Short mmCIF file of C-alpha atoms in Angstrom, two decimals:
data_model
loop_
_atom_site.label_atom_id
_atom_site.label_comp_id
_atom_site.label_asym_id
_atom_site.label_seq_id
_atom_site.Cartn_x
_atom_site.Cartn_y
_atom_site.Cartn_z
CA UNK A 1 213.91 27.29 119.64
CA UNK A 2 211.27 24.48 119.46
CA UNK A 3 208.16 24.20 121.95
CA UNK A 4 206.78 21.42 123.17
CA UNK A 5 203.08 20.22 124.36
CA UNK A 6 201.88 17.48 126.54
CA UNK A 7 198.78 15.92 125.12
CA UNK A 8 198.36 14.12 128.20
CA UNK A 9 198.60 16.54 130.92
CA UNK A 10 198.55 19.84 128.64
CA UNK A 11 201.79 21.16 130.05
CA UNK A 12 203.83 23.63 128.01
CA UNK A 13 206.08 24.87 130.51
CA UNK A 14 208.32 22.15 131.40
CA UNK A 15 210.29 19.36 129.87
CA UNK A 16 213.48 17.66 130.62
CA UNK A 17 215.53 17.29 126.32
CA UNK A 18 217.86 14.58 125.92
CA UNK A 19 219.97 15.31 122.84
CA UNK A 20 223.24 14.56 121.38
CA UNK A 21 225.22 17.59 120.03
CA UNK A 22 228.62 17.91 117.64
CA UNK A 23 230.08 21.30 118.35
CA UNK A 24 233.45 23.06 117.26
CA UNK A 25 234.55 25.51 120.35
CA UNK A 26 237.74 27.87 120.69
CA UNK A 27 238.74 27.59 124.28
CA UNK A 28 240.73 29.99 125.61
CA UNK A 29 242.65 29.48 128.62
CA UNK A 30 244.68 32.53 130.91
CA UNK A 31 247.93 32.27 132.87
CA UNK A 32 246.17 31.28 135.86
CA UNK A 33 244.72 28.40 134.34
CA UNK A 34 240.96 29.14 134.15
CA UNK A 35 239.15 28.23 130.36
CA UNK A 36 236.94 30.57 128.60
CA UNK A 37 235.22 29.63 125.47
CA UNK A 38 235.46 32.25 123.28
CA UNK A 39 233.41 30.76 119.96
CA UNK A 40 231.36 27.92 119.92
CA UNK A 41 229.64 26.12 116.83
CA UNK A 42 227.02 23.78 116.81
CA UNK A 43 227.71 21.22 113.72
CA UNK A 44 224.89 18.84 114.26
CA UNK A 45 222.16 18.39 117.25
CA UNK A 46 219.66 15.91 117.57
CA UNK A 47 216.37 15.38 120.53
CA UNK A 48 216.83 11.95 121.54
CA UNK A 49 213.91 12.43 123.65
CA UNK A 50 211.41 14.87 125.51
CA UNK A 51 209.82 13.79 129.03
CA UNK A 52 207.15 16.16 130.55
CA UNK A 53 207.94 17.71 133.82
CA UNK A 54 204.63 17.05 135.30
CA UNK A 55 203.41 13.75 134.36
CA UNK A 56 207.03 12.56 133.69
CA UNK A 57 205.79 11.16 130.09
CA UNK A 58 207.74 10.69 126.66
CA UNK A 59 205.03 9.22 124.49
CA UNK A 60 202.43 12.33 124.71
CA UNK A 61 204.87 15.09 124.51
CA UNK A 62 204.52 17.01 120.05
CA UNK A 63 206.28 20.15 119.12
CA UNK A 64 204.22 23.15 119.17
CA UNK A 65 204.68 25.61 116.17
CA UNK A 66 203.85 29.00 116.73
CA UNK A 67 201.08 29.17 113.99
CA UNK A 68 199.35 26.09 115.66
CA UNK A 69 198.40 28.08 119.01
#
């Protein structure tokens, strides 16, 4: 899972991720008509963009690894 930082407002809490994802599921659907997804695969993912939650910026927001706190 990826963190993220505000440089601007130092959050680290709270961000809204826009991404695109590819993903192979088996759904599995009962006699009464209600879908369950039994397996789901995620072929390809990619952040189209992180906005803070508390200064509702894009341009200040870096991934945090966990050997850089």
């Amino acid at each position: 899972m990826t963190r993220y930082r505000c440089s601007a407002c130092g959050n680290r809490t709270r961000f809204d991720v826009f991404d695109t994802v590819r993903r192979r599921r088996f759904e599995h659907a009962d006699l009464s008509g209600e879908v369950a997804v039994d397996e789901e695969e995620i072929l390809e993912r990619s952040i189209d963009r992180v906005v803070c939650r508390w200064c509702d910026r894009s341009d200040s927001v870096d991934e945090v690894s966990d050997a850089a706190e």
